[in-house]
Short mmCIF file of C-alpha atoms in Angstrom, two decimals:
data_model
loop_
_atom_site.label_atom_id
_atom_site.label_comp_id
_atom_site.label_asym_id
_atom_site.label_seq_id
_atom_site.Cartn_x
_atom_site.Cartn_y
_atom_site.Cartn_z
CA UNK G 535 -2.32 31.06 2.32
CA UNK G 536 -5.04 29.20 0.06
CA UNK G 537 -7.34 32.56 0.65
CA UNK G 538 -6.51 33.62 -2.81
CA UNK G 539 -6.95 30.26 -4.61
CA UNK G 540 -9.22 30.02 -7.29
CA UNK G 541 -9.22 25.93 -6.94
CA UNK G 542 -9.18 25.37 -10.49
CA UNK G 543 -6.79 22.91 -12.40
CA UNK G 544 -5.32 19.76 -10.70
CA UNK G 545 -4.06 19.52 -7.01
CA UNK G 546 -2.21 17.01 -5.59
CA UNK G 547 -1.61 15.62 -1.81
CA UNK G 548 1.22 13.91 -1.43
CA UNK G 549 1.49 11.80 1.98
CA UNK G 550 4.65 10.36 3.39
CA UNK G 551 6.41 9.97 6.87
CA UNK G 552 9.69 11.13 8.09
CA UNK G 553 11.61 10.03 10.99
CA UNK G 554 13.89 12.03 13.28
CA UNK G 555 16.75 10.06 15.32
CA UNK G 556 17.21 10.73 19.07
CA UNK G 557 20.07 9.22 21.18
CA UNK G 558 18.42 8.77 24.83
CA UNK G 559 16.50 6.13 26.49
CA UNK G 560 14.56 8.65 28.88
CA UNK G 561 13.11 10.55 25.83
CA UNK G 562 9.06 10.41 25.34
CA UNK G 563 7.47 8.63 22.56
CA UNK G 564 10.23 7.30 20.79
CA UNK G 565 10.73 3.82 19.05
CA UNK G 566 13.16 1.92 17.43
CA UNK G 567 13.47 0.80 13.84
CA UNK G 568 16.30 -1.70 14.07
CA UNK G 569 16.42 -5.18 14.83
CA UNK G 570 15.51 -5.82 18.89
CA UNK G 571 16.34 -9.30 18.86
CA UNK G 572 19.85 -9.75 20.58
CA UNK G 573 22.61 -11.51 18.96
CA UNK G 574 24.08 -14.96 19.73
CA UNK G 575 26.29 -14.88 22.84
CA UNK G 576 28.93 -16.08 20.50
CA UNK G 577 28.86 -13.09 18.20
CA UNK G 578 28.89 -10.62 21.35
CA UNK G 579 31.84 -12.35 23.06
CA UNK G 580 34.41 -11.31 20.51
CA UNK G 581 33.34 -7.96 19.43
CA UNK G 582 34.94 -4.84 20.82
CA UNK G 583 32.44 -2.22 19.05
CA UNK G 584 29.88 -0.52 21.49
CA UNK G 585 26.86 0.24 19.28
CA UNK G 586 24.55 3.07 20.82
CA UNK G 587 20.94 2.07 20.29
CA UNK G 588 19.04 4.91 18.79
CA UNK G 589 15.35 5.82 18.92
CA UNK G 590 13.41 8.38 16.68
CA UNK G 591 10.32 9.97 16.74
CA UNK G 592 7.61 9.79 13.63
CA UNK G 593 5.65 12.52 12.08
CA UNK G 594 3.42 11.76 9.22
CA UNK G 595 2.79 14.69 6.71
CA UNK G 596 0.63 15.47 3.75
CA UNK G 597 1.79 17.99 1.44
CA UNK G 598 -0.51 20.04 -0.92
CA UNK G 599 0.66 20.79 -4.12
CA UNK G 600 -1.34 23.86 -5.78
CA UNK G 601 -1.24 24.35 -9.58
CA UNK G 602 1.05 27.64 -9.31
CA UNK G 603 3.52 25.49 -7.33
CA UNK G 604 2.32 26.64 -3.66
CA UNK G 605 3.12 23.93 -0.76
CA UNK G 606 1.00 23.90 1.87
CA UNK G 607 1.97 21.41 4.77
CA UNK G 608 -0.16 19.26 7.26
CA UNK G 609 1.21 16.95 9.56
CA UNK G 610 0.06 14.53 12.59
CA UNK G 611 2.55 13.03 15.20
CA UNK G 612 2.84 9.35 15.65
CA UNK G 613 2.05 8.05 19.36
CA UNK G 614 3.54 4.92 20.70
CA UNK G 615 1.09 2.59 22.22
CA UNK G 616 3.22 2.98 25.75
CA UNK G 617 2.82 6.86 25.14
CA UNK G 618 -0.86 6.90 23.98
CA UNK G 619 -1.95 4.56 27.10
CA UNK G 620 0.16 6.81 29.81
CA UNK G 621 -1.65 9.88 28.21
CA UNK G 622 -4.95 8.44 27.63
CA UNK G 623 -4.60 9.29 23.70
CA UNK G 624 -5.81 7.08 21.33
CA UNK G 625 -3.28 4.66 19.12
CA UNK G 626 -3.44 5.19 15.62
CA UNK G 627 -1.10 3.84 13.01
CA UNK G 628 0.64 5.67 10.35
CA UNK G 629 -2.07 4.68 7.68
CA UNK G 630 -4.89 5.81 9.94
CA UNK G 631 -2.93 9.31 10.45
CA UNK G 632 -2.63 9.46 6.67
CA UNK G 633 -6.39 8.98 6.57
CA UNK G 634 -6.94 11.49 9.22
CA UNK G 635 -5.07 14.11 6.88
CA UNK G 636 -6.86 13.32 3.90
CA UNK G 637 -10.13 13.96 5.74
CA UNK G 638 -9.01 17.09 7.25
CA UNK G 639 -7.52 18.85 3.96
CA UNK G 640 -8.85 22.27 3.35
CA UNK G 641 -10.30 21.81 0.07
CA UNK G 642 -13.53 22.69 -1.52
CA UNK G 643 -15.94 20.12 -2.50
CA UNK G 644 -15.65 19.64 -6.30
CA UNK G 645 -12.09 20.24 -6.70
CA UNK G 646 -10.16 17.70 -9.05
CA UNK G 647 -7.52 16.50 -6.31
CA UNK G 648 -5.21 13.21 -6.57
CA UNK G 649 -3.65 11.83 -3.80
CA UNK G 650 -0.12 10.61 -4.38
CA UNK G 651 0.98 7.74 -1.78
CA UNK G 652 4.48 7.56 -1.45
CA UNK G 653 5.12 4.18 0.30
CA UNK G 654 3.28 0.78 0.28
CA UNK G 655 2.50 1.30 4.05
CA UNK G 656 -0.09 4.01 3.32
CA UNK G 657 -1.89 1.43 0.84
CA UNK G 658 -4.64 0.66 3.20
CA UNK G 659 -8.05 0.15 3.70
CA UNK G 660 -8.63 3.13 5.79
CA UNK G 661 -6.73 5.35 3.36
CA UNK G 662 -8.95 4.13 0.03
CA UNK G 663 -11.92 5.05 2.38
CA UNK G 664 -10.90 8.74 3.46
CA UNK G 665 -10.45 8.94 -0.60
CA UNK G 666 -13.64 7.74 -1.72
CA UNK G 667 -15.31 9.72 1.11
CA UNK G 668 -13.85 13.21 -0.21
CA UNK G 669 -13.98 11.98 -3.67
CA UNK G 670 -10.25 12.19 -4.27
CA UNK G 671 -8.08 9.89 -6.77
CA UNK G 672 -5.08 8.05 -5.34
CA UNK G 673 -1.90 6.23 -7.12
CA UNK G 674 -0.03 3.90 -4.85
CA UNK G 675 2.66 1.40 -5.80
CA UNK G 676 1.43 -2.22 -5.31
CA UNK G 677 2.64 -4.18 -2.48
CA UNK G 678 4.29 -7.33 -3.51
CA UNK G 679 1.41 -9.32 -1.38
CA UNK G 680 -1.57 -8.26 -3.38
CA UNK G 681 -3.20 -10.64 -5.52
CA UNK G 682 -5.92 -10.71 -8.29
CA UNK G 683 -9.46 -11.59 -7.55
CA UNK G 684 -9.53 -14.21 -9.97
CA UNK G 685 -8.41 -17.50 -8.71
CA UNK G 686 -6.47 -19.68 -11.22
CA UNK G 687 -5.94 -23.60 -10.09
CA UNK G 688 -7.58 -22.75 -6.59
CA UNK G 689 -5.13 -19.84 -6.22
CA UNK G 690 -5.21 -16.06 -6.80
CA UNK G 691 -2.04 -15.22 -8.47
CA UNK G 692 0.22 -12.33 -7.32
CA UNK G 693 -0.24 -9.07 -8.82
CA UNK G 694 3.72 -8.99 -9.11
CA UNK G 695 3.96 -11.94 -11.12
CA UNK G 696 1.97 -10.14 -13.93
CA UNK G 697 5.16 -8.41 -14.94
CA UNK G 698 6.90 -11.62 -16.08
CA UNK G 699 3.84 -12.42 -18.10
CA UNK G 700 3.88 -9.18 -20.61
CA UNK G 701 5.29 -9.16 -23.81
CA UNK G 702 7.97 -6.39 -24.87
CA UNK G 703 5.84 -5.34 -27.64
CA UNK G 704 3.10 -3.89 -25.05
CA UNK G 705 5.34 -1.30 -23.83
CA UNK G 706 5.36 2.15 -25.07
CA UNK G 707 8.33 4.47 -24.87
CA UNK G 708 7.55 8.15 -22.97
CA UNK G 709 9.74 10.88 -22.19
CA UNK G 710 8.97 13.12 -19.20
CA UNK G 711 10.51 16.95 -19.30
CA UNK G 712 11.74 18.14 -15.92
CA UNK G 713 11.07 22.03 -16.55
CA UNK G 714 8.21 21.58 -19.10
CA UNK G 715 4.88 20.23 -19.00
CA UNK G 716 1.43 20.63 -16.95
CA UNK G 717 3.18 20.12 -13.78
CA UNK G 718 6.39 22.27 -14.24
CA UNK G 719 5.40 24.48 -11.69
CA UNK G 720 4.90 22.04 -9.01
CA UNK G 721 8.30 20.97 -9.38
CA UNK G 722 10.23 23.91 -9.24
CA UNK G 723 12.97 22.57 -10.96
CA UNK G 724 16.38 24.85 -11.20
CA UNK G 725 17.03 26.71 -14.19
CA UNK G 726 20.26 24.86 -14.52
CA UNK G 727 18.50 21.56 -14.60
CA UNK G 728 15.51 22.93 -17.11
CA UNK G 729 17.92 22.85 -20.30
CA UNK G 730 17.78 20.43 -22.63
CA UNK G 731 21.27 19.35 -22.02
CA UNK G 732 23.43 20.40 -18.84
CA UNK G 733 27.15 20.89 -18.92
CA UNK G 734 27.97 17.51 -17.32
CA UNK G 735 26.13 16.10 -20.66
CA UNK G 736 23.08 14.38 -18.93
CA UNK G 737 20.03 15.30 -20.19
CA UNK G 738 17.01 16.70 -18.60
CA UNK G 739 14.52 14.26 -19.71
CA UNK G 740 13.50 11.07 -18.11
CA UNK G 741 12.28 8.18 -20.53
CA UNK G 742 10.47 5.23 -19.31
CA UNK G 743 8.82 2.33 -20.91
CA UNK G 744 4.96 1.65 -19.73
CA UNK G 745 2.16 -0.16 -20.36
CA UNK G 746 -1.30 0.00 -18.43
CA UNK G 747 -4.05 -2.30 -17.99
CA UNK G 748 -7.25 -2.80 -15.92
CA UNK G 749 -7.71 -5.52 -13.36
CA UNK G 750 -9.56 -6.44 -10.53
CA UNK G 751 -7.40 -6.57 -7.47
CA UNK G 752 -8.61 -8.59 -4.14
CA UNK G 753 -9.61 -6.28 -1.25
CA UNK G 754 -9.38 -3.26 -3.60
CA UNK G 755 -11.83 -3.82 -6.87
CA UNK G 756 -11.45 -2.77 -10.57
CA UNK G 757 -8.20 -0.65 -10.64
CA UNK G 758 -5.79 0.38 -13.60
CA UNK G 759 -2.33 -1.15 -13.12
CA UNK G 760 0.47 0.80 -14.67
CA UNK G 761 3.91 -1.14 -15.33
CA UNK G 762 6.88 1.24 -15.61
CA UNK G 763 10.74 0.70 -16.16
CA UNK G 764 13.72 2.92 -16.80
CA UNK G 765 15.41 0.59 -18.34
CA UNK G 766 15.22 -0.96 -21.61
CA UNK G 767 12.97 -3.27 -22.49
CA UNK G 768 14.35 -6.75 -23.62
CA UNK G 769 13.19 -9.92 -24.48
CA UNK G 770 12.33 -10.88 -20.93
CA UNK G 771 10.92 -8.40 -18.26
CA UNK G 772 12.79 -8.05 -15.25
CA UNK G 773 10.76 -7.81 -12.02
CA UNK G 774 13.33 -5.92 -9.97
CA UNK G 775 13.88 -2.96 -12.28
CA UNK G 776 10.18 -2.84 -12.99
CA UNK G 777 7.84 -0.15 -10.99
CA UNK G 778 4.07 -1.46 -10.51
CA UNK G 779 1.69 1.32 -9.74
CA UNK G 780 -2.26 1.04 -8.66
CA UNK G 781 -4.97 3.66 -9.43
CA UNK G 782 -8.46 4.19 -9.10
CA UNK G 783 -8.16 6.90 -11.68
CA UNK G 784 -9.32 4.72 -14.61
CA UNK G 785 -9.65 7.69 -16.96
CA UNK G 786 -5.88 8.60 -16.79
CA UNK G 787 -3.41 7.36 -19.47
CA UNK G 788 -0.03 5.40 -18.40
CA UNK G 789 1.94 8.59 -19.17
CA UNK G 790 -0.16 10.64 -16.82
CA UNK G 791 -0.26 8.38 -14.06
CA UNK G 792 3.59 8.13 -14.41
CA UNK G 793 4.25 11.86 -14.42
CA UNK G 794 2.21 12.37 -11.14
CA UNK G 795 3.54 9.75 -9.50
CA UNK G 796 7.29 11.19 -10.15
CA UNK G 797 5.71 14.23 -8.22
CA UNK G 798 5.98 12.54 -5.18
CA UNK G 799 9.75 13.10 -4.90
CA UNK G 800 8.71 16.64 -3.83
CA UNK G 801 7.86 15.72 -0.53
CA UNK G 802 11.14 14.04 0.02
CA UNK G 803 12.62 17.41 -0.88
CA UNK G 804 10.20 18.59 1.30
CA UNK G 805 11.65 16.60 4.07
CA UNK G 806 15.23 17.53 3.35
CA UNK G 807 14.35 21.30 3.51
CA UNK G 808 13.00 20.98 6.82
CA UNK G 809 15.87 19.25 8.20
CA UNK G 810 18.92 20.91 6.58
CA UNK G 811 17.33 24.41 5.94
CA UNK G 812 14.99 24.88 8.93
CA UNK G 813 16.61 22.64 11.41
CA UNK G 814 13.73 20.39 11.87
CA UNK G 815 15.65 17.78 13.37
CA UNK G 816 17.97 19.86 15.75
CA UNK G 817 16.27 19.55 18.91
CA UNK G 818 16.92 17.97 22.55
CA UNK G 819 13.83 17.63 24.07
CA UNK G 820 12.73 15.13 26.61
CA UNK G 821 9.02 15.60 26.71
CA UNK G 822 7.44 15.19 23.51
CA UNK G 823 5.13 18.04 23.95
CA UNK G 824 8.06 20.38 23.32
CA UNK G 825 9.18 18.63 20.22
CA UNK G 826 5.71 18.98 18.81
CA UNK G 827 5.79 22.93 19.83
CA UNK G 828 9.05 22.66 17.87
CA UNK G 829 7.48 21.24 14.72
CA UNK G 830 4.93 23.84 15.07
CA UNK G 831 7.70 26.56 14.69
CA UNK G 832 9.59 25.01 11.85
CA UNK G 833 6.33 24.49 10.05
CA UNK G 834 5.12 28.01 10.80
CA UNK G 835 8.33 29.21 9.48
CA UNK G 836 8.24 27.25 5.99
CA UNK G 837 4.72 28.44 5.71
CA UNK G 838 6.28 32.13 6.24
CA UNK G 839 8.45 31.47 3.42
CA UNK G 840 6.42 30.09 0.79
CA UNK G 841 3.77 33.16 1.67
CA UNK G 842 7.12 35.71 0.88
CA UNK G 843 7.80 33.96 -2.23
CA UNK G 844 4.14 34.38 -3.30
CA UNK G 845 4.04 37.72 -2.54
CA UNK G 846 7.12 38.39 -4.44
CA UNK G 847 5.70 36.49 -7.48
CA UNK G 848 2.50 39.14 -7.22
CA UNK G 849 4.71 41.94 -7.18
CA UNK G 850 4.33 43.75 -10.62
CA UNK G 851 7.43 45.92 -9.77
CA UNK G 852 10.40 43.07 -10.41
CA UNK G 853 11.45 42.48 -13.94
CA UNK G 854 11.57 39.05 -15.71
CA UNK G 855 14.82 37.83 -14.14
CA UNK G 856 13.89 38.15 -10.67
CA UNK G 857 10.31 36.58 -11.03
CA UNK G 858 12.08 33.47 -12.95
CA UNK G 859 14.36 33.06 -9.97
CA UNK G 860 11.54 33.42 -7.37
CA UNK G 861 9.47 31.07 -9.28
CA UNK G 862 12.09 28.03 -8.92
CA UNK G 863 13.01 29.57 -5.43
CA UNK G 864 12.88 26.99 -2.57
CA UNK G 865 13.35 27.38 1.26
CA UNK G 866 16.99 27.74 1.30
CA UNK G 867 16.91 30.66 -1.56
CA UNK G 868 13.94 32.71 0.11
CA UNK G 869 15.67 32.33 3.49
CA UNK G 870 18.91 33.73 2.15
CA UNK G 871 17.09 36.38 0.41
CA UNK G 872 15.40 37.43 3.46
CA UNK G 873 18.95 37.49 5.39
CA UNK G 874 20.19 39.79 2.79
CA UNK G 875 17.53 42.27 3.26
CA UNK G 876 17.90 42.31 6.77
CA UNK G 877 21.67 42.75 6.77
CA UNK G 878 20.99 45.34 3.76
CA UNK G 879 18.31 47.22 6.06
CA UNK G 880 21.22 47.10 9.18
CA UNK G 881 23.94 48.69 7.05
CA UNK G 882 21.52 51.41 5.94
CA UNK G 883 20.93 52.30 9.72
CA UNK G 884 24.43 52.25 10.36
CA UNK G 885 25.17 54.89 7.66
CA UNK G 886 22.48 57.16 8.74
CA UNK G 887 23.65 56.88 12.24
CA UNK G 888 27.36 57.76 11.16
CA UNK G 889 26.40 61.01 9.03
CA UNK G 890 25.57 62.84 12.41
CA UNK G 891 27.09 63.50 16.13
CA UNK G 892 23.94 62.46 17.51
CA UNK G 893 23.87 59.43 15.43
CA UNK G 894 27.49 58.51 16.28
CA UNK G 895 26.63 58.57 20.34
CA UNK G 896 23.58 56.39 19.70
CA UNK G 897 25.56 53.84 17.89
CA UNK G 898 28.22 53.87 20.51
CA UNK G 899 25.28 53.68 23.35
CA UNK G 900 23.75 50.51 21.00
CA UNK G 901 27.30 48.57 21.04
CA UNK G 902 27.71 49.28 24.63
CA UNK G 903 24.80 47.77 25.54
CA UNK G 904 25.69 44.61 23.77
CA UNK G 905 28.61 44.30 26.28
CA UNK G 906 28.41 42.53 29.69
CA UNK G 907 28.02 44.85 32.66
CA UNK G 908 31.62 44.48 33.72
CA UNK G 909 32.97 45.45 30.49
CA UNK G 910 30.80 48.30 29.73
CA UNK G 911 33.30 50.91 31.81
CA UNK G 912 36.21 50.09 29.10
CA UNK G 913 34.09 51.03 26.19
#
């Protein structure tokens, strides 16, 4: 899929993990994300509801976004400690798996690539080390436990407390459009969302109030902090509605950092397409090796749909209206287009057979073969 890339422009690598819930205590490599502590006996005594304990599988993904909107997925399964011990596999955390995906990214040296981390769980030393080894920039939401390097009164203040110290005059207002800008192709926004005002009266632009400053964070180094809020800034800034981002790309502006981080939602849409369109979570396997094979099939199907979309965009025979539709198409649209093409060819095959007597006999024979052996005599 990346064979014809010229590797010019800005590439994005989105990192996140997804969980697939499974029911059953004998399924391999599962763990529970709920509270494992038993409730007091007094609370259990009067309850009449029986809750089925569910476990899940975890998969760490990296989604490469090219400047023309192509999506190339990479993934690694998460092995629990008991499963890794039984199968003699090295246990690695989700952050270590994400660092491995960064090192394995098939991107030539010298390409401008920015790693957008989707969760504070990937704000880890191994991930930053992998980015530094490959020469990549990273953007991550700040963990609430992060502190500054400089000490005040013998203690290092938390980075999150800086929000309340900022005056409202330092924030500037920016507006990001969904269907315009340098990253419109990577968003793949629908044609109905790219209008200035949709039918329901809501706008297709997002308004943010941002402020950026350089600071030295403990165990991280000199970084740029970006404070972003979608709510209007009053006299006192609220910590709950303010997003705090941290990046080593100090050459970027606050607007560019917010616009790049807004593309993090593309990996969430990618998970939605895998589960709702391609059936990633619709398996019932006990062995985890079978689950890995199922995941491989799902991702091969996704890559085939992406390749089909790219081939259609390169076709010079389609008009501008069709090209616009293929440009914004996602997995569901491409899948339905392929199914329509298959049904059309089937109808054409039936029409050709209905024109001759030999074709009618062939058609009757084909439909008879679809029946079971005991019903063929009736046909």
